[in-house]
Amino acid sequence: MGETKKQDSEPSTGKATSVVDYIVQRLADEGITDCFGVPGDYAFPVCDAVERNPNIRWVGCSNELNASYAADGYARVRGAAMLSTTYAVGELSAINGVMGAKAERSLVYHVVGMPSYQNQRVHKKMHHTFGDGVFGNFVNISAQAACVHAVIDPDNCMIEMERVISEARRNNQPAYIVVPGDYALAPFTPTEVRPVTLKSNQASLEKAVAAIAERVRDANSIVAFPAFTLTRLRLQKEARQAIEALGCPFATTTMEKCIIDESHPQFAGLYAGALSAEKTRQIVEDAELVLDLGGISLNDETTAGFSGRLDSARFVSVGLNDVRIGEQVFGNVRLADVLAALTTFKSPALPYRRTPEQA
């Protein structure tokens, strides 16, 4: 997300605010300007905090599923989104959209207002529950649609928000943030906090790049697969520059169609297993090295029922946070840093160019 200017509403160090106002402003600091959702009584504190905050606009939706899909779409374009639903009936109605965002690495912060801690503590029979005085039933369900979750209170607010944001950004998947109504309105005074900066471990990065360089140097033929995750992190340009530096052809599956301009002279076509054009299939399946940039999903649909002939031993997979080469895994390595390193690799003497017949 782009740099966000600080507004007067931002909770400053030493200035009292409420837990929910802090949550909303902290997400605004991530560059989010709109909150999609449906009002609900347990979520009213969240709705009110959005209304108070000049940096985030409330976007009311017809239902929670609609809101979750809208947030997913917003996140794909803007990098991250905010979704607000009420406890149980609201969050469960949104779960299809949030789970889809998790499957396709779209970063949605799902903020849910739940019954007050006071009522939870004495096990009151509240609406939108099973009437058994248990309030964690739905947290366990909604958390499965996220890569990280937290139940926020005045004591853990700052630490947990930084943990949640960091992990959500690291995986580029939804985060589930739950806040009881009385805790949401509780005052607290923020102290200085330093947001986590995601960066590669330098030693691990150097080893990964060296291992990739060795495989590139030894391969007589290379094909690159730019993955859909590049668009989530807005790294299409960097991937294109890396592919151009390598001089190798690149192919896409149906999930990545047009991720890089298909008029590019190094574009080798759409790969879909046995349904691929013969020339594309030869380039992909005969390559000595398949460079996976971002973590492609070779599932039953993208491979036309697993009809391709792809040897996993030929893959070098550059994920969001690691590099995998055969049995080797180089952890704590960020995709952007590897792409930057690849642009320094020398192009082959005769870089790939598609023929007029392929255009």
Phi, psi and omega in degrees: 000152180288169181295136181253127178286141179284135180251169181298335184282351183294127177299117182263160180301129177085359181253123183295143176211183175258160180302313184290325176296324178294316179302311182296315181291326179296324176288326174298324178299337178279003178094007180279129183245356182219143177240119178267140179177182176229128181296151175201152189302318179292337182263002182304320178302323178292314179301315181296322180294322176296317180297324180287333188273120183287351184267346181232132180259137176281129176242098181288138182239163185291329176200171187292325178296317176302317181295320182292322177290324177295318178295320178300312179298318178299317182295324180294329180272318188260346179106328178199155183217163176240135178233134180236125176222166178271166183301141172066268187301324181286309183293325179290327177292334182271351195295328179300313181293321181291320179295323176296322177297323178294317182297326184248023172053063175241127190272104178241124174271109183263106183259122185239127172273134182234170180305155184299151177298324180301315179288328177294320185296326182259010174057046178291151176274102186253158176292160185065024174232179176276002180073020182251006180075008179257129187245002181261003184302319188270338175299318181296329180283307183296329180297335179291341179271003183233165176267348181202148177211162179204144170260118190267139172221173183298334182279327185254002190310305185292313182295315182292323178296320178292321178297314182296313182296317181298313182291322178296318178292322181297321181264346185051054179220167184299153172240142182246116184242118183246136180219120176298148186302317181288324176293325180301322183269354182293137178281148171205162183248112180296144172250176182294133178223141180251111179304145181290132176259122181277120179209159181286151166286122189299317181296317179293321179298315181297319178294318180296314180297320179296320180293320177296316180302320179295317179294320178296317182295325184274347185273135176276340179215137183227143170227142179252145175241096174289128186267161181299336181295338178300323180289326180296325181262003179057051181244022181299317181298316181296322178294317178300317180296323178294317180295320178295321178296320180287332181073015184264160174290157172228146178234163177228159169262181181296336179286338184248010185307129179069015177299325169236139184314123183285355173276357180299136184296343179266001180287125184259356176117180181270124179262126178214054178058228183294344180272358180289155168300144187302318181296318178297317181296320179296315181299316184285308189281340178265355182295138177286337179223125175252115183261106181271111183257091176117347180097073180291153180255097179271073182264185185296329181282314184289342180250014181053060177071039180056038184271001180278167176242083183243121180270115183298337180293341180271357186272139162243113185253117177259103181272187180294327187227007179201169175235132180240126177228102185060236180272356180274137174230125177254105185274167177057045178235122184272142182304315182300323181290323178291318178300319179298321180292323182295331180292347179268353179289146180282142178288151173298161182300323180238086181296151182295137171221130180291153181277162177303329181293332181278340185293000000 
